[in-house]
Every structure is written in C-alpha cells, then in structure tokens.
Amino acid sequence: MPVRDGIQRNLLKDFLKYTLPVQGNYIVWGGALTATAAIIGHVNSDMVAANSIASVVKNLAVVLCGGIATGGSVLVGKYLGQGDIEKAKHAGNKMCFYALIFGVIAGCTILFIKPLVYSIVNLNSIAQSYLDGMLYISAYYCMAKSLNSTTIAGIFTAGGDSKFGFWCDTVVMWLIILPLSYLCAFVWQVPPIFLYIVISLDEMIKLPIAFIRYRQFKWLNNITRNFA
C-alpha cells in the first residue's frame, strides 16, 4: 500500500504540474477575449453586430484547426512516451505543415462564404462595411491561429512545456493587446476597423514567438514515469 500511495502522489503531482498551466492559459485567454468584447461593446452598436457575426464565422472556420492541434498532441505525446525523440520531432514538423495548410483553407473558406453570410444576415450599410473588413481580417487571423494552436496548445503541451502558453498569453493579451486596444478605443478613438485589427494582432504577435520556441525543441521531453 505505501508503494501504491507513493505512485498516486507522484502521478497527482505530475497532473497538477502539467495541467494547471493549461487551465490558467484558458482562463487568461478567455478573460482577455471577454475584455476585448467589452471594449468593442463601448464603440457603437454597428460594430457590436458586425463583430458578433464575424466571431461566429471565424470560430466555425477554425474548428478543423483545433482538431489538428489535439491530434498532433496525441501523436507527439505517443512518440515522446516511447522515448523516440526523432519520430516526435518529425511528427511535430508534419503537424505544423498540416496546420499551415488547414489555416490557409480556413482563411479561404471565410472569403468564399462571404456572399452567403451577407445573404443570411440583415445589417445596415455601416455594419455591413464593418463586417466586410472584419471577415478579411479574420481570414488572416485563422492562418496564425491554426499554427499557434498546433504548437502552443498541442505540441508544447504534449512535451510538458505547458507553462509557455500561459505566460505567452498573459504577456501578449494582458500587457500588449488589451492596453493598446483601450488606448485605441477611448483615448485615440481610431476607426472601428483599425481597432479590430489591433484586437486581432494577438495571434500574429505570438506566431514568431511560438516558432522560435518550437525551433529550440525544449518541448522534446518524455514526461511519462516508469514505476516498474
């Protein structure tokens, strides 16, 4: 029994060590999204309406990209658990390539279904112009989002590098995007589309940071335990 209790304590310790940063990452990211939505809500009602529709279209387009991130984490974790570092590295490279492809597909899908979206929604001319610009921005956003989801939320987490995503989102969202968005909306009072560009910059800022982290290969860790 003492041996079994020791194993359970070690597993619980590992569970908390690798999952708490992931949960913290979701809280930080989700809170930042709520804050940006509140900033948009204080601009004007037309932008709120356009953002609501653009967010739905964008989220539907990146669903497949999220699947790549989840599948990639399972595959990379499998090879790392087997101690096969080279296969894990090869799988990571392949997942990044697929993420790029599906990110481009998601962006093109948004542009392709624009006429369908316009035919479904009923907006005034100002909100329609906002939505048009937001969908173009969302198309580029999806490409960066796909790569970041695969690396930060998938590959890094599989190798135990889950703290990177937490600190990356904390710095980028809360120390860069939110203060800059606040200044743009309430101090500088920039045009609404420019404000939306600033709010959507988070994935573009994280992209080179995540790429550098990926090329450092600090995520190539076997986090399994051998209790034999």
GROMACS .gro file of C-alpha atoms in nm:
model
  228
    1MET     CA    1   0.000   0.000   0.000
    2PRO     CA    2   0.273   0.260   0.078
    3VAL     CA    3   0.429   0.199  -0.266
    4ARG     CA    4   0.091   0.243  -0.434
    5ASP     CA    5   0.026   0.562  -0.236
    6GLY     CA    6   0.365   0.696  -0.344
    7ILE     CA    7   0.284   0.626  -0.708
    8GLN     CA    8  -0.050   0.803  -0.679
    9ARG     CA    9   0.111   1.104  -0.512
   10ASN     CA   10   0.371   1.129  -0.789
   11LEU     CA   11   0.105   1.100  -1.058
   12LEU     CA   12  -0.110   1.363  -0.888
   13LYS     CA   13   0.192   1.592  -0.862
   14ASP     CA   14   0.263   1.547  -1.235
   15PHE     CA   15  -0.103   1.601  -1.317
   16LEU     CA   16  -0.113   1.933  -1.134
   17LYS     CA   17   0.226   2.040  -1.270
   18TYR     CA   18   0.127   1.996  -1.634
   19THR     CA   19  -0.246   2.072  -1.629
   20LEU     CA   20  -0.270   2.378  -1.403
   21PRO     CA   21  -0.077   2.598  -1.653
   22VAL     CA   22  -0.313   2.480  -1.927
   23GLN     CA   23  -0.618   2.571  -1.721
   24GLY     CA   24  -0.457   2.903  -1.633
   25ASN     CA   25  -0.392   2.963  -2.002
   26TYR     CA   26  -0.759   2.912  -2.085
   27ILE     CA   27  -0.864   3.146  -1.803
   28VAL     CA   28  -0.619   3.417  -1.910
   29TRP     CA   29  -0.714   3.387  -2.276
   30GLY     CA   30  -1.088   3.367  -2.212
   31GLY     CA   31  -1.078   3.665  -1.977
   32ALA     CA   32  -0.890   3.869  -2.234
   33LEU     CA   33  -1.148   3.783  -2.502
   34THR     CA   34  -1.425   3.897  -2.269
   35ALA     CA   35  -1.239   4.223  -2.207
   36THR     CA   36  -1.190   4.289  -2.579
   37ALA     CA   37  -1.559   4.218  -2.639
   38ALA     CA   38  -1.642   4.475  -2.371
   39ILE     CA   39  -1.418   4.730  -2.544
   40ILE     CA   40  -1.592   4.666  -2.875
   41GLY     CA   41  -1.928   4.698  -2.699
   42HIS     CA   42  -1.843   5.054  -2.595
   43VAL     CA   43  -1.763   5.167  -2.950
   44ASN     CA   44  -2.101   5.152  -3.125
   45SER     CA   45  -2.386   4.912  -3.187
   46ASP     CA   46  -2.298   4.860  -3.553
   47MET     CA   47  -1.955   4.728  -3.463
   48VAL     CA   48  -2.106   4.500  -3.196
   49ALA     CA   49  -2.343   4.349  -3.452
   50ALA     CA   50  -2.068   4.301  -3.711
   51ASN     CA   51  -1.829   4.152  -3.452
   52SER     CA   52  -2.092   3.903  -3.336
   53ILE     CA   53  -2.133   3.766  -3.688
   54ALA     CA   54  -1.760   3.774  -3.768
   55SER     CA   55  -1.682   3.583  -3.447
   56VAL     CA   56  -1.925   3.305  -3.536
   57VAL     CA   57  -1.785   3.270  -3.888
   58LYS     CA   58  -1.426   3.278  -3.760
   59ASN     CA   59  -1.489   3.017  -3.489
   60LEU     CA   60  -1.659   2.782  -3.735
   61ALA     CA   61  -1.368   2.817  -3.976
   62VAL     CA   62  -1.101   2.727  -3.717
   63VAL     CA   63  -1.279   2.419  -3.579
   64LEU     CA   64  -1.075   2.188  -3.802
   65CYS     CA   65  -0.755   2.365  -3.697
   66GLY     CA   66  -0.834   2.284  -3.334
   67GLY     CA   67  -0.866   1.920  -3.430
   68ILE     CA   68  -0.516   1.929  -3.580
   69ALA     CA   69  -0.382   2.066  -3.252
   70THR     CA   70  -0.549   1.794  -3.046
   71GLY     CA   71  -0.448   1.513  -3.280
   72GLY     CA   72  -0.095   1.646  -3.301
   73SER     CA   73  -0.057   1.648  -2.923
   74VAL     CA   74  -0.165   1.283  -2.904
   75LEU     CA   75   0.075   1.177  -3.178
   76VAL     CA   76   0.373   1.371  -3.043
   77GLY     CA   77   0.298   1.253  -2.689
   78LYS     CA   78   0.293   0.894  -2.808
   79TYR     CA   79   0.642   0.914  -2.957
   80LEU     CA   80   0.781   1.107  -2.662
   81GLY     CA   81   0.638   0.848  -2.425
   82GLN     CA   82   0.819   0.580  -2.623
   83GLY     CA   83   1.141   0.777  -2.597
   84ASP     CA   84   1.162   0.817  -2.974
   85ILE     CA   85   1.273   1.181  -2.995
   86GLU     CA   86   1.338   1.182  -3.370
   87LYS     CA   87   0.992   1.050  -3.453
   88ALA     CA   88   0.838   1.307  -3.218
   89LYS     CA   89   1.032   1.584  -3.390
   90HIS     CA   90   0.925   1.456  -3.733
   91ALA     CA   91   0.562   1.434  -3.619
   92GLY     CA   92   0.581   1.790  -3.486
   93ASN     CA   93   0.714   1.919  -3.818
   94LYS     CA   94   0.440   1.737  -4.005
   95MET     CA   95   0.169   1.873  -3.774
   96CYS     CA   96   0.297   2.227  -3.827
   97PHE     CA   97   0.280   2.176  -4.203
   98TYR     CA   98  -0.076   2.046  -4.179
   99ALA     CA   99  -0.167   2.338  -3.951
  100LEU     CA  100  -0.042   2.582  -4.213
  101ILE     CA  101  -0.241   2.408  -4.488
  102PHE     CA  102  -0.564   2.395  -4.289
  103GLY     CA  103  -0.513   2.753  -4.171
  104VAL     CA  104  -0.498   2.866  -4.533
  105ILE     CA  105  -0.807   2.656  -4.610
  106ALA     CA  106  -0.992   2.813  -4.314
  107GLY     CA  107  -0.899   3.163  -4.430
  108CYS     CA  108  -1.007   3.093  -4.787
  109THR     CA  109  -1.331   2.940  -4.659
  110ILE     CA  110  -1.418   3.266  -4.481
  111LEU     CA  111  -1.360   3.463  -4.800
  112PHE     CA  112  -1.553   3.206  -5.006
  113ILE     CA  113  -1.867   3.212  -4.787
  114LYS     CA  114  -1.882   3.590  -4.756
  115PRO     CA  115  -2.168   3.623  -5.008
  116LEU     CA  116  -2.361   3.354  -4.820
  117VAL     CA  117  -2.311   3.536  -4.490
  118TYR     CA  118  -2.432   3.863  -4.643
  119SER     CA  119  -2.742   3.692  -4.777
  120ILE     CA  120  -2.831   3.547  -4.436
  121VAL     CA  121  -2.775   3.847  -4.209
  122ASN     CA  122  -2.965   4.173  -4.225
  123LEU     CA  123  -2.736   4.467  -4.140
  124ASN     CA  124  -2.739   4.834  -4.223
  125SER     CA  125  -2.478   4.975  -4.458
  126ILE     CA  126  -2.237   5.081  -4.181
  127ALA     CA  127  -2.245   4.745  -4.001
  128GLN     CA  128  -2.213   4.571  -4.338
  129SER     CA  129  -1.895   4.765  -4.414
  130TYR     CA  130  -1.756   4.673  -4.072
  131LEU     CA  131  -1.838   4.307  -4.129
  132ASP     CA  132  -1.669   4.311  -4.469
  133GLY     CA  133  -1.345   4.437  -4.318
  134MET     CA  134  -1.368   4.201  -4.020
  135LEU     CA  135  -1.403   3.896  -4.240
  136TYR     CA  136  -1.093   3.987  -4.437
  137ILE     CA  137  -0.901   4.031  -4.112
  138SER     CA  138  -1.042   3.704  -3.978
  139ALA     CA  139  -0.913   3.519  -4.285
  140TYR     CA  140  -0.555   3.616  -4.198
  141TYR     CA  141  -0.621   3.557  -3.829
  142CYS     CA  142  -0.717   3.194  -3.896
  143MET     CA  143  -0.380   3.113  -4.051
  144ALA     CA  144  -0.186   3.235  -3.747
  145LYS     CA  145  -0.442   3.083  -3.509
  146SER     CA  146  -0.404   2.741  -3.669
  147LEU     CA  147  -0.025   2.739  -3.630
  148ASN     CA  148  -0.033   2.875  -3.274
  149SER     CA  149  -0.298   2.627  -3.164
  150THR     CA  150  -0.096   2.337  -3.302
  151THR     CA  151   0.233   2.444  -3.145
  152ILE     CA  152   0.136   2.612  -2.817
  153ALA     CA  153  -0.179   2.417  -2.726
  154GLY     CA  154  -0.082   2.088  -2.891
  155ILE     CA  155   0.284   2.007  -2.941
  156PHE     CA  156   0.426   2.206  -2.648
  157THR     CA  157   0.170   2.065  -2.407
  158ALA     CA  158   0.244   1.709  -2.519
  159GLY     CA  159   0.609   1.761  -2.426
  160GLY     CA  160   0.535   1.914  -2.088
  161ASP     CA  161   0.603   2.273  -2.199
  162SER     CA  162   0.257   2.388  -2.088
  163LYS     CA  163   0.379   2.695  -1.895
  164PHE     CA  164   0.487   2.864  -2.218
  165GLY     CA  165   0.130   2.910  -2.339
  166PHE     CA  166   0.022   3.056  -2.005
  167TRP     CA  167   0.300   3.315  -1.994
  168CYS     CA  168   0.272   3.391  -2.365
  169ASP     CA  169  -0.100   3.470  -2.346
  170THR     CA  170  -0.057   3.661  -2.020
  171VAL     CA  171   0.205   3.893  -2.168
  172VAL     CA  172   0.060   3.929  -2.517
  173MET     CA  173  -0.307   3.963  -2.423
  174TRP     CA  174  -0.294   4.150  -2.092
  175LEU     CA  175   0.021   4.359  -2.131
  176ILE     CA  176   0.005   4.439  -2.504
  177ILE     CA  177  -0.331   4.383  -2.674
  178LEU     CA  178  -0.569   4.499  -2.401
  179PRO     CA  179  -0.384   4.822  -2.309
  180LEU     CA  180  -0.333   4.904  -2.677
  181SER     CA  181  -0.698   4.831  -2.755
  182TYR     CA  182  -0.810   5.052  -2.467
  183LEU     CA  183  -0.596   5.340  -2.590
  184CYS     CA  184  -0.718   5.296  -2.948
  185ALA     CA  185  -1.084   5.289  -2.844
  186PHE     CA  186  -1.106   5.552  -2.572
  187VAL     CA  187  -0.800   5.777  -2.600
  188TRP     CA  188  -0.701   5.790  -2.965
  189GLN     CA  189  -1.053   5.699  -3.091
  190VAL     CA  190  -0.928   5.527  -3.404
  191PRO     CA  191  -1.166   5.400  -3.675
  192PRO     CA  192  -1.352   5.080  -3.570
  193ILE     CA  193  -1.183   4.860  -3.831
  194PHE     CA  194  -0.839   4.972  -3.715
  195LEU     CA  195  -0.942   4.885  -3.359
  196TYR     CA  196  -1.046   4.539  -3.477
  197ILE     CA  197  -0.705   4.495  -3.642
  198VAL     CA  198  -0.535   4.581  -3.312
  199ILE     CA  199  -0.755   4.337  -3.119
  200SER     CA  200  -0.676   4.063  -3.374
  201LEU     CA  201  -0.299   4.115  -3.355
  202ASP     CA  202  -0.251   3.868  -3.068
  203GLU     CA  203  -0.206   3.562  -3.287
  204MET     CA  204   0.032   3.746  -3.521
  205ILE     CA  205   0.244   3.857  -3.225
  206LYS     CA  206   0.253   3.507  -3.078
  207LEU     CA  207   0.339   3.343  -3.411
  208PRO     CA  208   0.713   3.432  -3.428
  209ILE     CA  209   0.750   3.373  -3.053
  210ALA     CA  210   0.597   3.027  -3.081
  211PHE     CA  211   0.811   2.948  -3.386
  212ILE     CA  212   1.130   3.040  -3.201
  213ARG     CA  213   1.022   2.830  -2.905
  214TYR     CA  214   0.942   2.540  -3.135
  215ARG     CA  215   1.284   2.554  -3.303
  216GLN     CA  216   1.454   2.546  -2.963
  217PHE     CA  217   1.299   2.197  -2.918
  218LYS     CA  218   1.254   2.246  -2.544
  219TRP     CA  219   0.924   2.062  -2.583
  220LEU     CA  220   1.100   1.733  -2.662
  221ASN     CA  221   1.054   1.583  -2.316
  222ASN     CA  222   0.932   1.241  -2.209
  223ILE     CA  223   0.700   1.323  -1.918
  224THR     CA  224   0.595   0.963  -1.852
  225ARG     CA  225   0.709   0.773  -1.542
  226ASN     CA  226   0.835   0.416  -1.514
  227PHE     CA  227   0.712   0.257  -1.191
  228ALA     CA  228   0.830  -0.094  -1.277
   0.00000   0.00000   0.00000
